[in-house]
Every structure is written in structure tokens, then in C-alpha cells.
Amino acid sequence: MDSSRRFAPHASFGSLTRREALLGATAALIGAAIPAEAASTKTIRAVMHAPLRLIDPITTTAYISRDHGYMIYDTLVAADENFQPQPQMAEWVISDDKLVYTFKLREGLAWHDGPPVTAEDCVASLKRWWQRDTMGQLLASYTTSLDASDPRTIVLKLKQPAGFVLDALGKPSSNVPFMMPKRVADTPATQPITETIGSGPFKFLKEEFQPGVRAVYVKNEKYVPRKEKPSWTSGGKVVKVDRVEWVVMPDAQTAINALANGEIDYIDEPQVDLLKLFEGSNDVVVKNNNKFGLQVLARMNFLAPPFTNEKIRRAAMLAFKQENFLAAMVGDPSGYKVCGAMFVCGTTLATDIGSESLVKGDGMVEARRLLKEANYDGKPIRIIQPTDVNTQKAQPIVGAQALKDAGFNVELLPMDWQTAVATRSNAKLAQEGGWHMYFTALGGAEMSNPLTSAPLNAIGAAGYPGWPDDKEIQALRIRFAEAGSLDERKKVAAELQKLAYEHVIYVPLGQIATPAAWSAKLTGVLDGPAVPYFWNMDKS
Amino acid sequence: MFGFILRRIFASIPVMFVVTVTIFMLLRLTPGDPASVIAGDNATAEQLARIRTQLGLDQPLQQQFFDWMWRLVHGDFGTSIISGTPVTTLIADRIEPTLSLALATITLSVIVAVPLGALAAARHGTWVDRAVIALSVLGFSIPVFVIGYGLIQIFAIELRWLPVQGFRSIRDGLAEFGTRMIMPTLALTFLYVALIARITRTSLLEVLGEDYIRTARAKGISERTVFMRHALRNAAVPIITVIGIGFALLVSGVVVTESVFNLPGVGRLTIDAVLARDYPVVQAVILLSSLLYVMINLAIDVIYVLVDPRIRY
């Protein structure tokens, strides 16, 4: 007697037994749980490096807001893989005297809600952007006028020739000069915008946005991509999927499990030690698609002794060896690069001038000698020590040990990241000697240019915490801005780096990679200085 | 009873006021402010100062407090400093996962733990009792995230029966909802079963030694009736207390479970808001949690009367 007949008399569902029906129902229930997509909808689910909360990429320098900007907005100019500015929304003509830049918007540009993009919109966007962005502020200071001469023409007139205009308009990372409708761009630059209308390749679904949970984008069907191949943020932004969901996962292991299980397709900056789980996997690709990663650095407090003394700053720098920091932070040598270039290894401005002791790690004897010569009084060096952010944890410990070895008296100040940011920004506390040093890691894209490098902007109180006030450095930054040719810029950048090392404006501690992991079902994942870009990506 | 409830509601007003003042002061005394989150890591001191001014964080503390209180008495919890979303919308979006998890966990825990605790009390001193105690110790000792990862490894990675993470509303279908709730509920249930089973056992053992139980047995009432009608009902008060407080704890957020299973609940909202110093969100969540505790305590007191007529207010 078979089992089906045994149960058949009083427990069948049509031709099924109760057990078969139960198994079927369970299978259906489980099947429903596997992420399913309608056959016609291609969706990429990505876990980004941070939750999106701020939707205004101009009021914040947060990278997640920049990434959101690239989804829904477009730029007049964009950088290609050779660092060259390329036309994106506009082509341009430069007058012979290099004082007038005329931008002509290309045809077919329209806002997500229908109206065409006009020159007036772009002028308003640029004027809002240059109130916030460091490079934008510099551009504003060189500008005589910025106007729309007709609906498709923008005219920028300068007081004197400047070599950085196109670089500023095509800067790939925060704050990116994204174009917004005039009514949005007229929002004061101190007040975050609330509208999400752009002209970019994706539209933002505001009704599905849950801050800190998920952000959803759909393909902008009316977007007209350029014909060129995509290269960094330039070229054709061809969208090949219908929908992109940014899913927030606070737990790194859960994100890895979800990728392994096919529930998500992409992880931006996964926890590096967990990536070993994908070694030998055919289903997941692990690649460093962010060309520059992060530059690790130490910054001293220029407002209070002992680091007001250049000799003592120099002693501290000589005590450091980049490899020690990088090994403690990352471990696996393939995940970091010893690099003395302030403007990031692999860029056109890269040079190792002035970085010899940091790279070789042979400065300890000289550090001790200098410290003695400088009459260091033995008062403790207070180092801010963030304890809750992976990329910030190890440096204070390594740095403290190196400083102790050189003869410094060191005190670590453990705190959470937000407190660390607030503490280091507190100039009054700094003046009172409340802190003397902090470590951080900044995006290679910003650090690759003397005009966008925040710690190199030695402008004093209005600058980046640490507040060096160095007129020689500032003069060289201006020379760099005005340099007309690449050769001239390289020459000035080298001088600038040499001087910055001599004055110990900050201490570069090498570069760390920020690889991404994605499903092998994804194709067309682009490289760039501010990835990920979701155009050109396809999903099988 | 009605008078008692009214008195308790009025008595909660000063409690809530103390809570509001305490939350406000604690947040302002904590170093850091939301301006640094908004500005990002590259921001200059000048940019930070401008954002602080724009947010009103440079105003005197008492001014900030009275502004908040004024909005609060008008039913306005304010807007998130970070995202610009109304706080009530943020909380409403997060309440479904939290309530679902809390209700599922507490229901399953009661269904499993009360009979288990009763069984242990009934078989006091036997291997059954010792097994329940051992299970209970295990439930207390294993961290929820370990159980969570274990369940994910077995049911999601190896067997592929359930999704690793996420939440779907019950409006998206029972299967979508249920399959995502199974593992987080099980992970939390271990702890709550341990707690409730232990309290049930202890409470029952205490009651089983009472004179009226001996009298009932002497009158020839069956052991089952003695246990179910006389012992269990009289042992209910501490069990109800634990269940009530357990429910309040679950509703006010279980951050680890929410993180491991990626449930966008109130716990994660609170932690994110604290780390970002998003004052209006933290203040609203803590205030509402405090109100919830007050209400649950009131409900527990009312239930006491229903299960034990000797209790009078």
C-alpha cells in the first residue's frame, strides 16, 4: 500500500495527500520569500557605505549625498579617467584672452518634471554651489559675472585668467556642482533643499524614501545620454536597469550574507576582513573600483603648544612610518599603498618629494634629536581617538606608540565618532590645549587636487580643523589655480607639497583601498574616483 | 477602578515632565552636535558654525527647551534635523516592524514558556525540571546575535528556506511578511522563553507550598484542577509583570536583533538618531517610550485585578 492511498480516504486535497499539500504550501511560502522581480523589472539592490539622510549634495560634503546627486542630477562638465574635463551637459568655448567662458547647453536636456533645462537654472545652481564649496568659493573670487545670455548659453567672465575653471565645474567629488531647477537652486545655501527634481539619469522616488532605511531610484526614460563611452563621471550615462534600491544594512555580516544569498547585488565599501568569505566564489566579484580610495592622515593643532613649534611638528612627523599605520588599519598589504604623494599616488600631480622618512620609516633618531633641540616641555599630547568607526580606530593607537618612542608624553582621548568630529572642530578647546592631534581618512578624489584638499587649505580659523595659517602655502595654492598648463601645475604642486611637508601642514599616512563586492550577475560596473555609478550597470 | 485609572493618568503628567527635562538636558550635555553630521567630514569650522546658526543650535539652552516644549504641547514633535522628515512620520514608518516583532515574540514566548515553567514546577526536582532550568540558563547566556547568525547560517545560507534579512509589511502578503519574521522572532524568543519559564516555575513553586493548595488537595480536588485553577491563577501576578515589561522592552527597540536581521524598527531609529545627535528624533522616541512604559504599567495593574480579586485599588 502506498502512502497516498493510506491517507486518501479522509485527508486528500483533490489528488494530493495532506502531506503533499502541506509541503506544497510550505514551498510556496518559502518561494514567496525569495526576492522576486516581475519579469519586466530589472532592479539593482545596493548596500551603500552609509545611509542616505541628507538629500542636498550642496549643503553637505557627505559622500552618500554626493552619490545621491550623481543619480538624479547632471553636471555641465565632467572628469574623465585622464583627469581631463569633458563636456557633459554643455560644450564650451574659451576666449583668446582666457577671461570669458561660454557654455552652450546640449539639446534634449529636461528636468524630471518636464520643463527644459535652461541657462538660468544652471547659473542659479552654480551660484548656490560656489557659496558652499571650497573650489567654488575660489572660482567665485575670480569671477566678474556669471549670466545666462540666452536660454541655452551661460557666460562666465573672469577678472584674470585661471587654469582651474573647468576642473572646478567638473570636480568629481564633494561638493559637486550639480545642476538643479532655478526654483530649487534659489534656496539659500545654508538651508537644505527639499525637492528632488534633477535632470540626471535616474529619478528619485520620494514616496518610497525612508531616511536611514532605503532610497529608491527609477530610470529617467527621457534622459538623453551622450554618445561617448562612459569614463568616470563623463561620457554616456546609459541606464540599463529599471530601478535601483539603496538598502541600508547596519550589520556588515548581514550585508555579506545577503549578497551571498542573492538578496542584494552590490555592497559599497564592505568590511574588508569579511571579503575573505568570497575568495574563490564564482557568484561574487570583489574589486577595487574606486581608483583612489582614502588618504589616511594626521593633523596637528596649530593653535596651542607644543605643535605651534614647527620643530616639534616635524619631530612628530619623523616618528611616523606609514606602513605601521596601514598594516594596523587594513592588515592585508593588497588593501593599502605606502604613498608619500600628498596629491595621491596614480594622479598627474603625484610626487614623493618631502615624504622620504614617512615612506621609509627611518626618521625616529632624527625625531628624538629634534624634540630635544626644540625643548619640548613634556606636557601630554592629547590625541582624539574615535572608537566606533573602522577606518578611524587604529591610527591613534599606532600614532601614540610612535610618539612615545620619540619621547613625547601621550594621552589618548577615546570617544565616539560624532563627539570626535565636534571636539576637533572646537577651536576654543584647541586653543586651551584640549586636543593636539587627530587622525582621519579623506577621499582620494578630493585630496588629489591642491584646491580641493581640505587640510592643505591653510587659511586659519575659517579652514579645516587644526587651523594652520600659512601665507606661503596659500600663495602657492593661488599660483596653482592660475597655472595655465599641466606642466606648470605639476611644478607648482611639487613646490606646494615640499613646503607643506617642511611646515608639516598635515601628515599623509598612505592610501587604503575601498573595494566593493557585487553579484556576478552585474555587468558594466564602472571605475571612478567617486563610485559607484549606477549607469552602464546591467543585471542578467 | 475608573477613578484609579484616571488618578494614574494624572500622576503620569509630572513623570513625563521630568522625563522631558532629563532627555533634553542629557542630549545637550552630550558632546557633539548634528551640524557635524550635516556638514560632513571635509567641513571647515566656518561651515559648521553657519549650520549651527541655521539650526538654532547657537541659541541659549532655555530658549531651545521652551521652543521644543511649546511645539510639544501643541502636538508637534518636530522635524528631524538630519533628514528634514517630520518625526511622527519617521516613527510611524518604523513602528510596524517593531510591533510585529514584539507581538510575535511575546506570543510565542508565552505559548512555549508558561507550559514549560508549569511543567518544571509540576515535576519539581526531576530531570524535566533540571532540563528546563538548563534550557533557561542557556537562553539567558547565549547572546541574541549568536542565535541570529546561527539561524541565518542554517535556514538562509545552507537550506535557503528563508531570506537572510529585511522586512515586508503584512500588507505585502502574509508569506512575504511571515518568512521575514520567523528568524528574528525565534532569536528573541530564546531569551524571553528563558525569562518567562523561569519566573513561571519559581512563582508556581512558591504557590504550590501555600496552605490553600494543601487544603484543596485535602478536599480531594484532582491534581490537574488544583494546578490549573488554584496554583496557576495565583502565580499569575509576577508572570504578567514580566510579560508586560518584556513587551515594553521589545517595543522600545531591540537594536541587535533589528541590525542582524535588518529590520527597520524603532531601536535602529533611536540608535541612528543618537549617533547623529538628531535631537528631535531622540527626544520624541524616548518620550513616547516612557509613555509606553507608563501605559503598560497601568495595564498590568488593571490585569492584576482581573486575575486576582484580592487586589483592590
PDB file of C-alpha atoms in Angstrom, chain A residues 51 53 211-212 248 250-251 388 416-418, chain B residues 27 30 37 82 91 94 98 252-259 263-279 281-283 285-286 289:
ATOM      1  CA  PRO A  51      22.520  55.573   4.919  1.00  0.00           C
ATOM      2  CA  ARG A  53      19.560  61.020   5.096  1.00  0.00           C
ATOM      3  CA  PRO A 211      15.730  58.062   5.705  1.00  0.00           C
ATOM      4  CA  GLY A 212      18.130  55.555   7.220  1.00  0.00           C
ATOM      5  CA  VAL A 248      20.606  50.249   4.490  1.00  0.00           C
ATOM      6  CA  PRO A 250      23.855  48.398   9.639  1.00  0.00           C
ATOM      7  CA  ASP A 251      25.380  44.966  10.194  1.00  0.00           C
ATOM      8  CA  ASP A 388      33.351  53.328  16.757  1.00  0.00           C
ATOM      9  CA  ASP A 416      32.571  58.131  19.637  1.00  0.00           C
ATOM     10  CA  TRP A 417      32.925  59.496  16.112  1.00  0.00           C
ATOM     11  CA  GLN A 418      30.396  62.313  16.389  1.00  0.00           C
TER      12      GLN A 418
ATOM     13  CA  LEU B  27      21.263  65.315  24.969  1.00  0.00           C
ATOM     14  CA  THR B  30      26.475  65.074  25.416  1.00  0.00           C
ATOM     15  CA  VAL B  37      26.814  65.190  10.646  1.00  0.00           C
ATOM     16  CA  ILE B  82      19.225  65.445   9.616  1.00  0.00           C
ATOM     17  CA  ILE B  91       8.343  56.846  13.978  1.00  0.00           C
ATOM     18  CA  ARG B  94       9.354  52.239  11.971  1.00  0.00           C
ATOM     19  CA  THR B  98       8.913  46.719  15.934  1.00  0.00           C
ATOM     20  CA  SER B 252      11.086  50.323  22.737  1.00  0.00           C
ATOM     21  CA  GLY B 253      13.507  48.610  20.401  1.00  0.00           C
ATOM     22  CA  VAL B 254      15.780  45.606  20.145  1.00  0.00           C
ATOM     23  CA  VAL B 255      18.719  47.094  18.330  1.00  0.00           C
ATOM     24  CA  VAL B 256      20.897  43.996  17.959  1.00  0.00           C
ATOM     25  CA  THR B 257      18.112  41.843  16.528  1.00  0.00           C
ATOM     26  CA  GLU B 258      16.977  44.661  14.264  1.00  0.00           C
ATOM     27  CA  SER B 259      20.546  45.086  13.000  1.00  0.00           C
ATOM     28  CA  LEU B 263      14.582  45.231  10.415  1.00  0.00           C
ATOM     29  CA  PRO B 264      13.966  48.964  10.148  1.00  0.00           C
ATOM     30  CA  GLY B 265      12.491  49.267  13.627  1.00  0.00           C
ATOM     31  CA  VAL B 266      12.350  51.824  16.399  1.00  0.00           C
ATOM     32  CA  GLY B 267      15.559  50.542  18.024  1.00  0.00           C
ATOM     33  CA  ARG B 268      17.638  51.325  14.947  1.00  0.00           C
ATOM     34  CA  LEU B 269      15.921  54.662  14.540  1.00  0.00           C
ATOM     35  CA  THR B 270      16.862  55.553  18.109  1.00  0.00           C
ATOM     36  CA  ILE B 271      20.489  54.483  17.813  1.00  0.00           C
ATOM     37  CA  ASP B 272      20.940  56.227  14.459  1.00  0.00           C
ATOM     38  CA  ALA B 273      19.394  59.378  15.899  1.00  0.00           C
ATOM     39  CA  VAL B 274      21.607  59.258  18.992  1.00  0.00           C
ATOM     40  CA  LEU B 275      24.770  58.784  16.909  1.00  0.00           C
ATOM     41  CA  ALA B 276      23.771  61.646  14.608  1.00  0.00           C
ATOM     42  CA  ARG B 277      22.673  63.799  17.561  1.00  0.00           C
ATOM     43  CA  ASP B 278      19.305  64.204  15.848  1.00  0.00           C
ATOM     44  CA  TYR B 279      17.773  65.815  18.924  1.00  0.00           C
ATOM     45  CA  VAL B 281      14.024  62.290  16.971  1.00  0.00           C
ATOM     46  CA  VAL B 282      15.786  61.096  20.135  1.00  0.00           C
ATOM     47  CA  GLN B 283      13.589  63.291  22.319  1.00  0.00           C
ATOM     48  CA  VAL B 285      11.319  58.375  20.748  1.00  0.00           C
ATOM     49  CA  ILE B 286      12.377  58.437  24.397  1.00  0.00           C
ATOM     50  CA  SER B 289       8.859  55.015  25.094  1.00  0.00           C
TER      51      SER B 289
END
